[in-house]
Amino acid sequence: MKGLLPVFKRELSGYFTTPVALVFIVIFLFLAGVFTFNLGAYFERGQADMVVFFNFHPWLYLFLIPAVSMRLWAEERKSGTIELLLTLPISLSAAVVGKFLAAWAFAGIALALTFPLWITTNYLGSPDNGVILAGYLGSLLMAGAFLAIGSCISASTKSQVIAFIISVVICVLFMLAGIREVQGFLADWLPVQAVQVLGGFSFLTRFEAISRGVLDARDVLFFASIIGVFVAATGVVVNMKKAV
Amino acid sequence: MISIRKISKRYGTGSGILAVDNVSLEVGPGEVLGFLGPNGAGKSTTMKMVTGFLTPTSGTAVVCGRDVVEDPVGVKAAIGYLPEGAPNYPDMTVRSFLDFVAQVRGFSGTEKHRRIDTVVDRVQLRGVLRQPIETLSKGFKRRVGLAQSMLHDPPVLILDEPTDGLDPNQKHEVRNVIRALATSADHQNSGRAVVLSTHILEEVEAVCSRAIIIAKGKLLVDGTPAELRAMSKYHNAVTLTVVPPTGAGGEPLSVAKELGDIKWVASIEDKGVVHVPVSPAGPGGPRQTLTLVPKGGRPLLGDVTSLCKSKGWAIETIAVEGGRLDDVFRTLTTKDAGKDAAKDSNTNKVAEPVGGAA
């Protein structure tokens, strides 16, 4: 994977040379705060844990992660820099993985900046920090899965707006596949087994366990596979669409 | 150094658009090859295949002994490429952009700094190193693109429309850089191969040692700029201004008929008789300007001057043309490109100038 590191560094610093990083991080922290303290009633619950904080992450990511991923490839294709990037002596996979990892690291930085809440929780009580760590890891994994999907969609269009909207829609589908209403709706159309399989793709269901601190290997494997499959698909789509 | 072997590209599936049709050519060290052709002729597509950006539908290109289909990364390492429009990352500063390219190309530490310094001096970017690329003028952006392409001192440079959209001064600068690049030997002292595409004909004359014309995906001709010009119907044409004889009533009589009777004159372009007012530059009176186009590019000068002398027509100006590249370009690229072209598409040299072309 020669060239992965420079691509990663360029992409990551790209977030910080533009207002993208600032706007994203401020909005992310603000919304995370609103969800935790207002909607989640963090103080009123009187429990020293971060369950309410993690509970809202899927909804936060639903709109914020596609905003990060939309530019990954759409911008390169629109400005023609994709031709520059892909005629440098690096493999396609180094470019695809490098860019994905940069976006993921960026999401990780935003997530890490929520540490004051962790400090607060530890100040107010004595939470199980293992559970909190599991929550952070799970949240990071889910962010990666959303990013991988967004990266693939971004590769398929030159328009960042289209990339954003389609990514949100697909992420909604992945999130909600498991909830009862959607399952009931699908049951009218599909055989029971298919409904169950689709339900298994639900981010929401899988993340629920993680946010309670249950880091099941199957859930980790699920998110890792989503990342793997969609990053690989990104490579295929970039290769297919680069000429157009 | 570059060997393009029967390369073709078809966009879309099935019977999609055939953008490049079975093109073969060789470029050796020290050569500057001009890729000429109208827009959509397949110039850029050919370059994109040679640089490994697009995969050929059939055929391949070998650059410095590496096959672009089998070893695209190896080929990319040997090539410096300026894509059309010189795309770059607008948010980055010139310095960080060049730093990124240097890192991707595997340079680090002092070697990286040395290379960036060398290339920055070469294309004169010193003053704008800390500026974001988006704040630069078009000419500077193009220089950033050039700097990026030659950072690793590549044996092969491929430049897609390097001067497109620049003002005449900037064009001149960029051409100087390209010329300097071609003549300066690379690190192995064996000379560089430069391929550039353009639709500016004067550029070919200014920088290229060889030119090819491509239209509708087919290679039409391949030769030196002089050879190309010799294909023009204006090759060896004579343009002269004479003082025409006057008739009984003092009216000027056209000399076109007599000149047209010279043995090898194919046609005459007569700009007519004009009356020049008396001026410090010379006496006034009627003047006739004509261009005599020869048959098969034969020289006419001797016959024309001796005819004028024998008739007593005073020649005011006379000039022999080398041929007009734009005329060759138009003739070749607007006629049914399929006909004569198909025969030539695999030959590498112009066999003989095709006199009248049309």
XYZ file of C-alpha atoms in Angstrom:
602
model
C 0.000 0.000 0.000
C 2.695 2.470 -1.003
C 1.366 6.008 -1.038
C -1.401 5.316 1.478
C 0.178 7.473 4.162
C 0.637 10.641 2.055
C -2.920 10.285 0.725
C -4.221 9.844 4.269
C -2.284 12.860 5.548
C -3.327 15.083 2.671
C -6.966 14.168 3.021
C -7.036 14.596 6.788
C -5.250 17.948 6.709
C -7.662 18.915 3.934
C -10.486 18.940 6.487
C -8.575 21.316 8.694
C -7.390 23.763 6.012
C -11.038 24.500 5.189
C -13.863 25.499 7.555
C -15.297 21.968 7.114
C -13.558 20.647 10.213
C -14.532 23.557 12.425
C -18.173 23.600 11.339
C -18.501 19.851 11.609
C -16.907 19.531 15.014
C -18.822 22.458 16.501
C -22.171 21.174 15.207
C -21.354 17.612 16.236
C -20.450 18.603 19.789
C -23.409 20.948 20.076
C -25.915 18.349 18.897
C -24.322 15.632 20.995
C -24.784 17.930 23.974
C -28.384 18.780 23.154
C -29.283 15.124 22.658
C -27.573 14.007 25.839
C -28.669 16.714 28.232
C -32.046 17.833 26.869
C -33.545 14.849 25.050
C -31.667 12.237 27.010
C -32.161 13.866 30.417
C -28.604 13.006 31.409
C -28.758 14.703 34.810
C -32.351 13.798 35.637
C -31.643 10.113 35.172
C -29.284 10.258 38.107
C -27.088 7.462 36.751
C -23.387 7.719 36.167
C -23.258 6.223 32.683
C -23.154 7.456 29.102
C -25.941 5.332 27.647
C -28.057 8.336 26.666
C -25.066 9.888 24.996
C -24.394 6.836 22.846
C -28.082 6.169 22.209
C -28.377 9.204 19.991
C -25.222 8.571 17.970
C -26.932 6.704 15.118
C -29.231 9.691 14.587
C -26.365 12.137 14.809
C -24.311 10.175 12.312
C -27.227 9.812 9.960
C -26.847 13.406 8.783
C -23.360 14.367 9.844
C -21.393 11.435 8.447
C -22.737 11.766 4.883
C -21.671 15.417 5.117
C -18.117 14.230 5.706
C -18.137 11.446 3.144
C -19.876 13.329 0.323
C -16.749 15.146 -0.774
C -14.407 12.146 -0.658
C -14.650 11.256 -4.345
C -17.323 13.527 -5.797
C -15.043 16.517 -5.364
C -12.065 14.747 -6.935
C -14.178 13.780 -9.909
C -15.727 17.211 -10.312
C -12.441 19.112 -10.159
C -10.523 16.575 -12.233
C -7.968 15.968 -9.502
C -8.923 12.290 -9.631
C -6.841 12.132 -12.816
C -3.900 13.619 -10.987
C -4.323 11.309 -7.997
C -4.732 8.138 -10.024
C -1.774 8.853 -12.307
C 0.560 9.119 -9.334
C 2.440 5.875 -8.702
C 0.032 4.462 -6.132
C -2.453 1.650 -6.397
C -6.135 2.372 -6.548
C -6.631 0.582 -3.247
C -4.064 2.802 -1.518
C -5.989 5.866 -2.701
C -9.382 4.449 -1.704
C -8.278 3.139 1.687
C -6.157 6.221 2.430
C -9.053 8.567 1.806
C -11.477 6.417 3.776
C -9.132 6.177 6.742
C -8.648 9.942 6.721
C -12.406 10.513 6.897
C -12.655 7.902 9.631
C -9.825 9.476 11.599
C -11.577 12.806 11.267
C -14.793 11.332 12.660
C -12.681 9.789 15.412
C -11.232 13.175 16.306
C -14.727 14.666 16.559
C -15.812 11.733 18.728
C -12.749 12.040 20.947
C -13.566 15.695 21.553
C -16.634 14.607 23.515
C -14.223 13.629 26.336
C -15.493 16.375 28.697
C -18.672 14.341 29.051
C -16.634 11.341 30.111
C -14.813 13.509 32.657
C -18.140 14.882 33.874
C -19.565 11.404 34.300
C -16.513 10.316 36.260
C -16.754 13.444 38.386
C -20.419 12.888 39.179
C -20.167 9.225 39.981
C -18.124 6.130 39.419
C -19.206 4.690 36.059
C -17.948 1.451 34.524
C -15.276 2.883 32.247
C -15.038 -0.407 30.367
C -18.635 0.027 29.266
C -17.905 3.591 28.185
C -14.844 2.481 26.212
C -16.926 -0.208 24.524
C -19.473 2.458 23.685
C -16.827 4.670 22.108
C -15.376 1.787 20.102
C -18.812 0.752 18.917
C -19.664 4.303 17.979
C -16.404 4.624 16.030
C -17.140 1.357 14.220
C -20.610 2.523 13.302
C -19.223 5.841 12.065
C -16.808 3.836 9.903
C -19.685 1.824 8.457
C -21.630 4.981 7.621
C -18.487 6.504 6.099
C -17.776 3.449 3.969
C -21.297 3.590 2.554
C -20.972 7.340 1.978
C -17.579 6.896 0.322
C -19.040 4.416 -2.146
C -21.951 6.731 -2.992
C -19.575 9.681 -3.321
C -17.536 7.747 -5.881
C -20.599 7.256 -8.047
C -21.408 10.935 -8.648
C -19.745 14.257 -9.340
C -22.289 16.120 -7.266
C -21.708 16.393 -3.541
C -25.381 17.247 -2.991
C -26.515 14.044 -4.685
C -23.874 12.096 -2.764
C -25.193 13.530 0.494
C -28.869 12.843 -0.168
C -28.397 9.301 -1.474
C -26.048 8.490 1.405
C -28.584 9.694 3.960
C -31.325 7.610 2.341
C -29.211 4.465 2.250
C -28.046 5.021 5.814
C -31.682 5.414 6.914
C -32.467 2.078 5.291
C -29.562 0.401 7.075
C -30.499 1.945 10.373
C -34.157 1.207 10.373
C -34.144 -2.248 8.797
C -34.544 -3.793 12.247
C -37.288 -1.771 13.899
C -40.738 -3.304 14.258
C -42.632 -0.954 11.935
C -40.221 -1.493 9.042
C -40.108 -5.239 9.641
C -43.917 -5.315 9.596
C -43.958 -3.380 6.359
C -41.372 -5.672 4.743
C -43.220 -8.779 5.901
C -46.057 -7.926 3.508
C -43.686 -8.126 0.559
C -40.912 -10.517 1.375
C -40.607 -14.017 2.782
C -39.970 -14.221 6.512
C -36.354 -15.337 6.091
C -35.551 -12.339 3.889
C -37.112 -9.995 6.428
C -34.996 -11.556 9.154
C -31.832 -11.242 7.071
C -32.584 -7.591 6.340
C -33.310 -7.057 10.005
C -29.842 -8.344 10.737
C -28.431 -5.425 8.768
C -29.981 -2.938 11.127
C -27.395 -0.565 12.567
C -29.830 0.543 15.233
C -30.406 -2.918 16.683
C -26.724 -3.765 16.621
C -25.638 -0.489 18.119
C -28.221 -0.677 20.905
C -26.345 -3.551 22.498
C -23.020 -1.797 22.010
C -24.226 1.433 23.610
C -25.159 -0.574 26.728
C -21.577 -1.791 26.808
C -22.122 -5.218 25.279
C -19.405 -5.408 22.634
C -20.439 -8.649 20.971
C -17.915 -10.073 18.508
C -20.727 -10.619 16.015
C -21.672 -6.957 16.066
C -18.049 -5.897 15.699
C -17.682 -8.321 12.808
C -20.871 -6.957 11.268
C -19.667 -3.355 11.220
C -16.177 -4.416 10.106
C -17.689 -6.356 7.201
C -19.876 -3.428 6.191
C -16.735 -1.273 6.155
C -14.769 -3.868 4.175
C -17.486 -4.471 1.610
C -18.251 -0.821 0.983
C -14.615 0.286 0.853
C -13.976 -2.459 -1.706
C -17.098 -1.355 -3.589
C -15.747 2.199 -3.567
C -12.657 0.953 -5.410
C -14.796 -0.771 -8.017
C -17.015 2.281 -8.508
C -14.057 4.686 -8.742
C -12.465 2.474 -11.353
C -15.698 2.196 -13.324
C -16.630 5.848 -13.212
C -13.290 7.606 -13.477
C -13.481 8.100 -17.209
C -16.837 9.854 -17.149
C 10.956 5.399 -24.540
C 7.276 5.427 -25.272
C 5.930 2.738 -27.501
C 2.210 2.840 -28.183
C 1.101 -0.436 -29.678
C -2.182 -0.646 -31.562
C -4.001 1.063 -28.753
C -7.776 1.493 -28.963
C -10.377 2.858 -26.598
C -14.090 2.393 -26.889
C -16.298 4.262 -24.456
C -19.467 2.536 -23.391
C -20.286 -1.058 -24.028
C -20.918 -2.866 -27.307
C -20.659 -0.424 -30.189
C -19.948 2.616 -28.040
C -17.897 5.555 -29.215
C -14.527 4.565 -30.608
C -12.419 7.389 -29.228
C -9.023 6.008 -30.216
C -8.713 3.625 -33.118
C -5.677 1.402 -33.386
C -2.971 4.005 -32.876
C 0.694 2.993 -32.866
C 3.715 5.212 -32.475
C 7.145 5.433 -30.922
C 8.742 8.362 -29.133
C 12.470 8.332 -28.476
C 14.669 10.234 -26.009
C 15.218 13.890 -26.813
C 12.078 14.109 -28.884
C 9.288 16.605 -28.306
C 6.216 15.156 -29.931
C 3.255 17.389 -30.637
C -0.165 15.765 -30.597
C -2.346 17.781 -32.948
C -6.002 17.360 -33.573
C -9.395 18.991 -33.257
C -11.284 18.780 -29.984
C -12.614 15.294 -29.424
C -10.047 13.746 -31.743
C -8.769 11.332 -29.114
C -5.648 13.191 -27.990
C -6.545 13.260 -24.325
C -7.890 9.720 -24.345
C -4.619 8.447 -25.811
C -2.650 10.285 -23.147
C -4.917 8.992 -20.397
C -4.264 5.446 -21.554
C -0.498 5.905 -21.759
C -0.426 7.392 -18.267
C -2.444 4.496 -16.874
C -5.523 6.499 -15.948
C -7.741 4.676 -18.438
C -7.422 1.047 -19.400
C -7.166 0.501 -23.160
C -9.942 -1.519 -24.796
C -7.223 -3.223 -26.824
C -3.513 -2.773 -27.396
C -1.102 -1.337 -24.880
C 1.656 1.176 -24.321
C 5.146 0.444 -23.074
C 6.941 3.237 -21.243
C 10.604 2.779 -20.327
C 10.239 -0.958 -20.759
C 7.134 -1.265 -18.574
C 3.767 -2.290 -19.895
C 0.981 0.009 -18.759
C -1.599 -2.759 -18.676
C 0.550 -5.140 -16.635
C 2.478 -2.673 -14.474
C 0.499 0.566 -14.278
C 2.201 1.741 -11.065
C 5.635 1.209 -12.634
C 4.642 3.245 -15.679
C 3.184 5.989 -13.500
C 6.485 6.218 -11.623
C 8.357 6.827 -14.889
C 5.965 9.455 -16.205
C 5.414 13.066 -15.311
C 1.879 13.954 -16.308
C 0.042 17.217 -16.569
C -3.640 16.386 -17.038
C -5.826 18.645 -19.151
C -6.641 21.884 -17.337
C -3.871 21.226 -14.787
C -6.184 20.116 -11.959
C -4.892 20.602 -8.432
C -6.207 20.861 -4.904
C -7.341 24.485 -4.533
C -7.285 24.551 -0.720
C -3.677 23.453 -0.476
C -0.753 25.826 -0.570
C 1.754 25.402 -3.377
C 4.301 24.142 -0.861
C 2.033 21.518 0.719
C 0.776 20.365 -2.678
C 4.310 19.777 -3.975
C 5.162 18.170 -0.656
C 2.252 15.754 -1.086
C 3.284 14.797 -4.609
C 6.896 14.346 -3.495
C 5.819 12.049 -0.661
C 3.594 9.975 -2.917
C 6.515 9.654 -5.294
C 8.557 8.273 -2.421
C 10.829 11.159 -1.523
C 11.509 12.213 2.035
C 13.875 14.301 4.120
C 16.536 16.400 2.452
C 16.053 14.700 -0.911
C 12.410 15.802 -0.896
C 13.346 19.389 -0.065
C 16.067 19.441 -2.698
C 13.662 18.251 -5.370
C 10.961 20.736 -4.430
C 13.535 23.549 -4.389
C 14.885 22.595 -7.807
C 11.484 22.423 -9.418
C 10.258 25.619 -7.737
C 13.212 27.521 -9.163
C 12.762 25.953 -12.550
C 9.186 27.152 -13.001
C 9.614 30.238 -10.821
C 7.159 29.580 -8.025
C 9.344 30.881 -5.215
C 7.161 33.909 -4.530
C 3.881 32.034 -4.126
C 4.936 28.960 -2.138
C 2.789 29.824 0.860
C -0.311 30.818 -1.070
C -3.316 28.552 -1.438
C -3.451 27.386 -5.050
C -6.982 28.780 -5.507
C -5.647 32.332 -5.048
C -3.180 32.001 -7.936
C -3.619 33.229 -11.498
C -4.139 30.731 -14.280
C -0.518 31.017 -15.371
C 0.754 30.227 -11.893
C -1.675 27.331 -11.508
C -0.342 25.877 -14.738
C 3.196 26.257 -13.456
C 2.211 24.426 -10.276
C 0.915 21.624 -12.510
C 4.180 21.586 -14.451
C 6.196 21.604 -11.236
C 4.214 18.619 -9.983
C 4.848 16.734 -13.220
C 8.636 17.138 -13.203
C 9.324 16.817 -9.507
C 10.772 13.324 -9.886
C 12.862 14.226 -12.924
C 10.916 11.794 -15.088
C 12.385 10.353 -18.280
C 8.960 10.767 -19.905
C 6.764 13.853 -19.693
C 3.208 13.897 -20.942
C 1.519 17.288 -21.033
C -2.115 17.623 -22.053
C -2.697 21.094 -23.492
C -0.044 22.762 -21.338
C -0.681 26.252 -22.695
C -4.445 26.147 -23.197
C -6.189 29.207 -21.799
C -3.017 31.157 -21.037
C -2.244 34.639 -22.293
C 0.535 35.058 -24.895
C 3.174 35.920 -22.293
C 2.285 32.937 -20.148
C 2.268 30.703 -23.231
C 5.729 31.922 -24.043
C 6.951 31.159 -20.529
C 5.461 27.682 -20.463
C 6.979 26.912 -23.870
C 10.373 28.018 -22.634
C 10.053 25.648 -19.697
C 9.081 22.768 -21.974
C 11.924 23.474 -24.366
C 14.380 23.623 -21.509
C 13.035 20.344 -20.178
C 13.434 18.533 -23.451
C 16.983 19.648 -24.009
C 18.174 19.144 -20.431
C 19.100 15.554 -19.875
C 17.453 13.610 -17.066
C 19.312 11.962 -14.236
C 20.438 9.160 -16.502
C 21.799 11.619 -19.041
C 19.909 10.042 -21.879
C 17.514 12.815 -22.761
C 13.843 13.023 -22.098
C 10.836 12.211 -24.199
C 8.147 14.876 -24.103
C 4.665 14.462 -25.526
C 2.352 17.437 -25.554
C -1.065 17.888 -27.025
C -2.285 21.137 -28.413
C -4.515 22.614 -31.011
C -2.355 25.673 -31.353
C -0.339 25.154 -34.504
C 2.288 27.757 -33.801
C 3.114 25.845 -30.640
C 4.117 22.845 -32.696
C 6.505 24.976 -34.707
C 7.813 26.606 -31.553
C 8.604 23.580 -29.409
C 8.102 20.268 -31.214
C 10.679 18.242 -33.052
C 7.965 15.990 -34.391
C 4.233 16.237 -34.802
C 1.353 13.897 -35.396
C -2.147 14.782 -36.429
C -4.966 12.718 -35.040
C -8.647 12.988 -35.916
C -11.613 10.814 -35.092
C -9.313 8.568 -33.120
C -7.047 7.797 -36.052
C -3.446 8.761 -36.552
C -3.343 10.648 -39.849
C 0.218 11.896 -40.257
C 3.478 11.725 -38.423
C 6.457 13.897 -39.327
C 8.528 16.935 -38.493
C 6.709 20.277 -38.512
C 8.531 21.081 -41.779
C 7.334 17.833 -43.345
C 3.817 18.596 -42.228
C 3.984 22.039 -43.704
C 5.250 20.572 -46.957
C 1.937 18.743 -47.215
C 0.170 22.056 -47.521
C -1.012 23.096 -50.947
C 0.740 26.360 -50.136
C 4.121 24.675 -49.911
C 6.378 26.669 -52.273
C 3.496 28.957 -53.175
C 4.591 32.393 -54.320
C 2.878 35.544 -53.160
C 3.806 38.694 -55.037
C 2.730 42.266 -55.519
C 3.391 43.752 -58.928
C 2.699 47.002 -60.672
C 0.317 45.844 -63.397
C 0.585 47.165 -66.968
C -1.957 49.730 -68.047
C -4.271 49.527 -71.040
C -4.927 52.059 -73.786
C -7.187 54.149 -71.567
C -4.760 54.051 -68.627
C -6.761 51.397 -66.759
C -4.712 48.645 -65.090
C -4.731 45.244 -66.747
C -4.730 42.127 -64.606
C -1.629 39.967 -64.797
C -3.429 36.927 -63.432
C -3.960 35.315 -66.806
C -0.291 35.371 -67.820
C 0.920 34.201 -64.417
C -1.661 31.463 -64.483
C -0.191 30.157 -67.689
C 3.119 29.339 -66.009
C 3.611 25.604 -66.333
C 3.361 24.410 -62.698
C 0.815 26.871 -61.386
C -2.200 24.977 -60.121
C -4.328 27.935 -59.135
C -4.184 31.645 -58.486
C -5.611 33.509 -55.568
C -6.037 37.025 -56.865
C -6.594 39.717 -54.303
C -7.263 42.186 -57.125
C -5.910 45.539 -58.148
C -5.814 48.322 -55.594
C -4.763 51.913 -56.036
C -2.032 52.909 -53.644
C -1.866 56.639 -52.881
C 1.438 58.413 -53.273
C 3.372 58.250 -50.030
C 6.909 58.811 -48.745
C 7.373 55.056 -49.089
C 7.040 55.116 -52.838
C 5.107 56.226 -55.848
C 1.373 55.602 -55.920
C -0.600 53.806 -58.581
C -2.213 50.409 -59.157
C -0.860 47.313 -57.430
C -1.958 43.723 -57.847
C -1.347 41.079 -55.184
C -1.628 37.393 -56.073
C -0.750 34.044 -54.570
C 0.326 31.364 -57.031
C -0.286 27.868 -55.758
C 2.010 25.301 -57.372
C 1.168 21.817 -58.610
C 2.749 19.186 -56.402
C 4.749 21.688 -54.419
C 7.096 22.535 -57.271
C 9.171 25.703 -56.973
C 7.757 28.604 -58.993
C 9.986 31.473 -58.074
C 12.313 31.303 -61.093
C 9.513 31.129 -63.631
C 7.577 33.923 -61.973
C 10.487 36.347 -61.793
C 11.605 35.685 -65.353
C 8.050 36.165 -66.629
C 7.721 39.469 -64.784
C 11.101 40.581 -66.092
C 10.265 39.713 -69.688
C 6.892 41.495 -69.450
C 8.426 44.469 -67.724
C 6.200 44.247 -64.606
C 7.868 45.782 -61.615
C 7.794 43.373 -58.643
C 7.213 45.248 -55.419
C 7.275 42.329 -52.983
C 7.681 38.606 -53.500
C 7.769 35.747 -51.003
C 7.862 31.968 -51.100
C 5.779 30.159 -48.520
C 6.964 27.123 -46.626
C 3.387 25.927 -46.346
C 0.629 26.555 -43.883
C 0.158 24.187 -40.962
C -3.377 25.364 -40.386
C -4.175 24.515 -43.975
C -2.770 20.992 -43.578
C -4.614 20.634 -40.290
C -7.927 21.724 -41.775
C -7.580 19.648 -44.900
C -6.695 16.500 -43.000
C -9.145 16.794 -40.169
C -12.213 17.987 -42.015
C -12.260 15.683 -45.000
C -13.594 12.199 -44.447
C -10.909 11.191 -42.010
C -11.548 7.550 -42.674
C -10.499 7.407 -46.324
C -6.841 8.152 -46.861
C -6.166 8.032 -43.203
C -6.844 4.361 -42.694
C -3.937 3.469 -44.948
C -1.526 5.699 -43.103
C -2.628 5.063 -39.584
C 0.045 2.516 -38.915
C 2.922 4.093 -40.774
C 5.312 6.016 -38.670
C 6.792 8.407 -41.176
C 5.381 10.503 -43.926
C 6.373 8.660 -47.090
C 6.155 11.646 -49.369
C 4.410 14.939 -49.177
C 0.943 14.642 -50.632
C 1.221 17.685 -52.861
C -2.224 19.072 -53.451
C -3.588 17.368 -50.343
C -7.219 17.834 -51.369
